[in-house]
Amino acid sequence: MKNNNSLATPFDSFSDSAEDILSAAKLGDFRIFIAIVESTKARGLLCEAYQAGLTTAKHVWILGGMTDPYWWKIDDNANGSTIHHHDCTDHQMKEAITSMLFVDIASKLPFNDVSMFVLYIMGKI
């Protein structure tokens, strides 16, 4: 990733790992995150973001609406997920999603490939 002093920096999980994305976000002091991701990927991503200190009151996460109200409590490790909870407790996950905004998208993208995951991070405003 190159720092081009832009307000928006796109990342793509096909070439950027969640760890790389979150590290770059922390170094760049990014505050607003827009994630287009299915719930199984969102849980792992948000656990990692919580552990990186990127889910505080200074950060805003915008995600697509989730169909299960307890999507953040389900253990993905049993489902063969490539992004894991990293041992986040339900309490930590609940803290991580406190400042989230969920937006329902009328025409949702089909997630045929379970590895599909796109994250856009916006820099300092």
PDB file of C-alpha atoms in Angstrom:
ATOM      1  CA  MET A   1       0.000   0.000   0.000  1.00  0.00           C
ATOM      2  CA  LYS A   2       1.281   3.451  -0.868  1.00  0.00           C
ATOM      3  CA  ASN A   3       0.451   6.578   1.079  1.00  0.00           C
ATOM      4  CA  ASN A   4      -0.822   9.019  -1.511  1.00  0.00           C
ATOM      5  CA  ASN A   5      -2.325  11.498   0.985  1.00  0.00           C
ATOM      6  CA  SER A   6      -5.826  10.708  -0.261  1.00  0.00           C
ATOM      7  CA  LEU A   7      -8.843  10.601   1.995  1.00  0.00           C
ATOM      8  CA  ALA A   8      -9.863   7.142   0.804  1.00  0.00           C
ATOM      9  CA  THR A   9      -7.646   4.097   0.556  1.00  0.00           C
ATOM     10  CA  PRO A  10      -9.113   0.921  -0.969  1.00  0.00           C
ATOM     11  CA  PHE A  11      -7.926  -2.507   0.134  1.00  0.00           C
ATOM     12  CA  ASP A  12      -8.746  -5.878  -1.363  1.00  0.00           C
ATOM     13  CA  SER A  13      -8.448  -9.112   0.573  1.00  0.00           C
ATOM     14  CA  PHE A  14      -7.261 -10.939  -2.515  1.00  0.00           C
ATOM     15  CA  SER A  15      -3.977  -9.039  -2.246  1.00  0.00           C
ATOM     16  CA  ASP A  16      -4.047  -7.564   1.294  1.00  0.00           C
ATOM     17  CA  SER A  17      -4.466  -9.670   4.445  1.00  0.00           C
ATOM     18  CA  ALA A  18      -6.691  -8.437   7.282  1.00  0.00           C
ATOM     19  CA  GLU A  19      -3.578  -8.082   9.437  1.00  0.00           C
ATOM     20  CA  ASP A  20      -1.843  -5.934   6.791  1.00  0.00           C
ATOM     21  CA  ILE A  21      -4.956  -3.805   6.321  1.00  0.00           C
ATOM     22  CA  LEU A  22      -5.388  -3.194  10.050  1.00  0.00           C
ATOM     23  CA  SER A  23      -1.676  -2.459  10.529  1.00  0.00           C
ATOM     24  CA  ALA A  24      -1.786   0.122   7.732  1.00  0.00           C
ATOM     25  CA  ALA A  25      -4.942   1.630   9.223  1.00  0.00           C
ATOM     26  CA  LYS A  26      -3.322   1.950  12.625  1.00  0.00           C
ATOM     27  CA  LEU A  27      -0.143   3.501  11.192  1.00  0.00           C
ATOM     28  CA  GLY A  28      -2.178   5.909   9.069  1.00  0.00           C
ATOM     29  CA  ASP A  29      -4.435   6.822  11.994  1.00  0.00           C
ATOM     30  CA  PHE A  30      -7.504   5.915   9.937  1.00  0.00           C
ATOM     31  CA  ARG A  31     -10.819   6.473  11.712  1.00  0.00           C
ATOM     32  CA  ILE A  32     -13.643   5.528   9.329  1.00  0.00           C
ATOM     33  CA  PHE A  33     -13.946   1.986   7.983  1.00  0.00           C
ATOM     34  CA  ILE A  34     -16.443   0.810   5.385  1.00  0.00           C
ATOM     35  CA  ALA A  35     -16.457  -2.965   5.073  1.00  0.00           C
ATOM     36  CA  ILE A  36     -18.309  -4.947   2.437  1.00  0.00           C
ATOM     37  CA  VAL A  37     -18.036  -8.373   3.952  1.00  0.00           C
ATOM     38  CA  GLU A  38     -20.157 -11.385   4.854  1.00  0.00           C
ATOM     39  CA  SER A  39     -20.811 -12.063   8.542  1.00  0.00           C
ATOM     40  CA  THR A  40     -18.342 -14.952   8.848  1.00  0.00           C
ATOM     41  CA  LYS A  41     -15.524 -12.649   7.733  1.00  0.00           C
ATOM     42  CA  ALA A  42     -16.838  -9.656   9.710  1.00  0.00           C
ATOM     43  CA  ARG A  43     -16.542 -11.461  13.053  1.00  0.00           C
ATOM     44  CA  GLY A  44     -12.883 -12.303  12.569  1.00  0.00           C
ATOM     45  CA  LEU A  45     -12.041  -8.907  11.119  1.00  0.00           C
ATOM     46  CA  LEU A  46     -13.704  -7.044  13.983  1.00  0.00           C
ATOM     47  CA  CYS A  47     -12.029  -9.225  16.588  1.00  0.00           C
ATOM     48  CA  GLU A  48      -8.656  -8.393  15.027  1.00  0.00           C
ATOM     49  CA  ALA A  49      -9.620  -4.710  14.836  1.00  0.00           C
ATOM     50  CA  TYR A  50     -10.637  -4.787  18.511  1.00  0.00           C
ATOM     51  CA  GLN A  51      -7.307  -6.308  19.484  1.00  0.00           C
ATOM     52  CA  ALA A  52      -5.495  -3.661  17.393  1.00  0.00           C
ATOM     53  CA  GLY A  53      -7.353  -0.863  19.206  1.00  0.00           C
ATOM     54  CA  LEU A  54      -9.322   0.152  16.097  1.00  0.00           C
ATOM     55  CA  THR A  55     -12.837  -0.113  17.574  1.00  0.00           C
ATOM     56  CA  THR A  56     -12.641   2.709  20.106  1.00  0.00           C
ATOM     57  CA  ALA A  57     -14.908   5.757  20.352  1.00  0.00           C
ATOM     58  CA  LYS A  58     -12.541   7.451  17.850  1.00  0.00           C
ATOM     59  CA  HIS A  59     -13.347   4.874  15.161  1.00  0.00           C
ATOM     60  CA  VAL A  60     -16.472   4.299  13.087  1.00  0.00           C
ATOM     61  CA  TRP A  61     -17.212   1.064  11.269  1.00  0.00           C
ATOM     62  CA  ILE A  62     -19.921   0.868   8.598  1.00  0.00           C
ATOM     63  CA  LEU A  63     -21.005  -2.623   7.574  1.00  0.00           C
ATOM     64  CA  GLY A  64     -23.798  -4.115   5.511  1.00  0.00           C
ATOM     65  CA  GLY A  65     -26.812  -5.265   7.505  1.00  0.00           C
ATOM     66  CA  MET A  66     -26.488  -8.691   9.093  1.00  0.00           C
ATOM     67  CA  THR A  67     -29.386 -11.150   8.884  1.00  0.00           C
ATOM     68  CA  ASP A  68     -28.751 -12.834  12.240  1.00  0.00           C
ATOM     69  CA  PRO A  69     -28.955 -10.471  15.249  1.00  0.00           C
ATOM     70  CA  TYR A  70     -26.310 -12.576  17.022  1.00  0.00           C
ATOM     71  CA  TRP A  71     -23.905 -12.784  14.071  1.00  0.00           C
ATOM     72  CA  TRP A  72     -21.078 -11.500  16.282  1.00  0.00           C
ATOM     73  CA  LYS A  73     -21.427 -14.379  18.792  1.00  0.00           C
ATOM     74  CA  ILE A  74     -21.016 -17.336  16.430  1.00  0.00           C
ATOM     75  CA  ASP A  75     -17.702 -19.236  16.529  1.00  0.00           C
ATOM     76  CA  ASP A  76     -16.325 -19.363  12.997  1.00  0.00           C
ATOM     77  CA  ASN A  77     -13.429 -21.622  13.925  1.00  0.00           C
ATOM     78  CA  ALA A  78     -15.788 -24.593  13.706  1.00  0.00           C
ATOM     79  CA  ASN A  79     -16.813 -23.594  10.155  1.00  0.00           C
ATOM     80  CA  GLY A  80     -13.313 -23.571   8.658  1.00  0.00           C
ATOM     81  CA  SER A  81     -13.139 -19.780   8.400  1.00  0.00           C
ATOM     82  CA  THR A  82      -9.819 -18.341   7.247  1.00  0.00           C
ATOM     83  CA  ILE A  83     -10.206 -15.376   9.613  1.00  0.00           C
ATOM     84  CA  HIS A  84     -10.654 -16.449  13.213  1.00  0.00           C
ATOM     85  CA  HIS A  85     -11.953 -14.812  16.362  1.00  0.00           C
ATOM     86  CA  HIS A  86      -8.459 -14.889  17.853  1.00  0.00           C
ATOM     87  CA  ASP A  87     -10.053 -15.780  21.174  1.00  0.00           C
ATOM     88  CA  CYS A  88     -12.247 -12.676  21.466  1.00  0.00           C
ATOM     89  CA  THR A  89     -14.891 -13.195  24.112  1.00  0.00           C
ATOM     90  CA  ASP A  90     -18.545 -12.331  23.547  1.00  0.00           C
ATOM     91  CA  HIS A  91     -17.989  -9.298  25.784  1.00  0.00           C
ATOM     92  CA  GLN A  92     -15.050  -8.102  23.654  1.00  0.00           C
ATOM     93  CA  MET A  93     -17.030  -8.640  20.447  1.00  0.00           C
ATOM     94  CA  LYS A  94     -19.951  -6.685  21.912  1.00  0.00           C
ATOM     95  CA  GLU A  95     -17.536  -3.849  22.772  1.00  0.00           C
ATOM     96  CA  ALA A  96     -16.102  -4.001  19.250  1.00  0.00           C
ATOM     97  CA  ILE A  97     -19.498  -3.529  17.579  1.00  0.00           C
ATOM     98  CA  THR A  98     -20.702  -0.747  19.893  1.00  0.00           C
ATOM     99  CA  SER A  99     -19.822   2.082  17.493  1.00  0.00           C
ATOM    100  CA  MET A 100     -20.912   0.328  14.312  1.00  0.00           C
ATOM    101  CA  LEU A 101     -23.433   1.496  11.780  1.00  0.00           C
ATOM    102  CA  PHE A 102     -25.193  -1.230   9.829  1.00  0.00           C
ATOM    103  CA  VAL A 103     -26.580  -0.331   6.419  1.00  0.00           C
ATOM    104  CA  ASP A 104     -28.899  -2.635   4.529  1.00  0.00           C
ATOM    105  CA  ILE A 105     -28.084  -2.769   0.833  1.00  0.00           C
ATOM    106  CA  ALA A 106     -31.106  -3.325  -1.431  1.00  0.00           C
ATOM    107  CA  SER A 107     -29.283  -5.457  -3.994  1.00  0.00           C
ATOM    108  CA  LYS A 108     -26.756  -7.451  -1.995  1.00  0.00           C
ATOM    109  CA  LEU A 109     -23.780  -8.938  -3.745  1.00  0.00           C
ATOM    110  CA  PRO A 110     -23.797 -12.724  -3.964  1.00  0.00           C
ATOM    111  CA  PHE A 111     -20.988 -14.186  -1.872  1.00  0.00           C
ATOM    112  CA  ASN A 112     -20.281 -17.260  -3.975  1.00  0.00           C
ATOM    113  CA  ASP A 113     -16.618 -17.279  -3.025  1.00  0.00           C
ATOM    114  CA  VAL A 114     -16.254 -17.535   0.767  1.00  0.00           C
ATOM    115  CA  SER A 115     -12.858 -15.864   0.536  1.00  0.00           C
ATOM    116  CA  MET A 116     -14.413 -12.738  -0.980  1.00  0.00           C
ATOM    117  CA  PHE A 117     -13.830  -9.776   1.261  1.00  0.00           C
ATOM    118  CA  VAL A 118     -13.413  -6.141   0.347  1.00  0.00           C
ATOM    119  CA  LEU A 119     -12.602  -3.376   2.794  1.00  0.00           C
ATOM    120  CA  TYR A 120     -12.346   0.312   2.148  1.00  0.00           C
ATOM    121  CA  ILE A 121     -10.679   2.441   4.784  1.00  0.00           C
ATOM    122  CA  MET A 122     -10.921   6.207   4.770  1.00  0.00           C
ATOM    123  CA  GLY A 123      -8.101   8.255   6.219  1.00  0.00           C
ATOM    124  CA  LYS A 124      -8.104  11.253   8.502  1.00  0.00           C
ATOM    125  CA  ILE A 125     -10.841  13.774   7.889  1.00  0.00           C
TER     126      ILE A 125
END
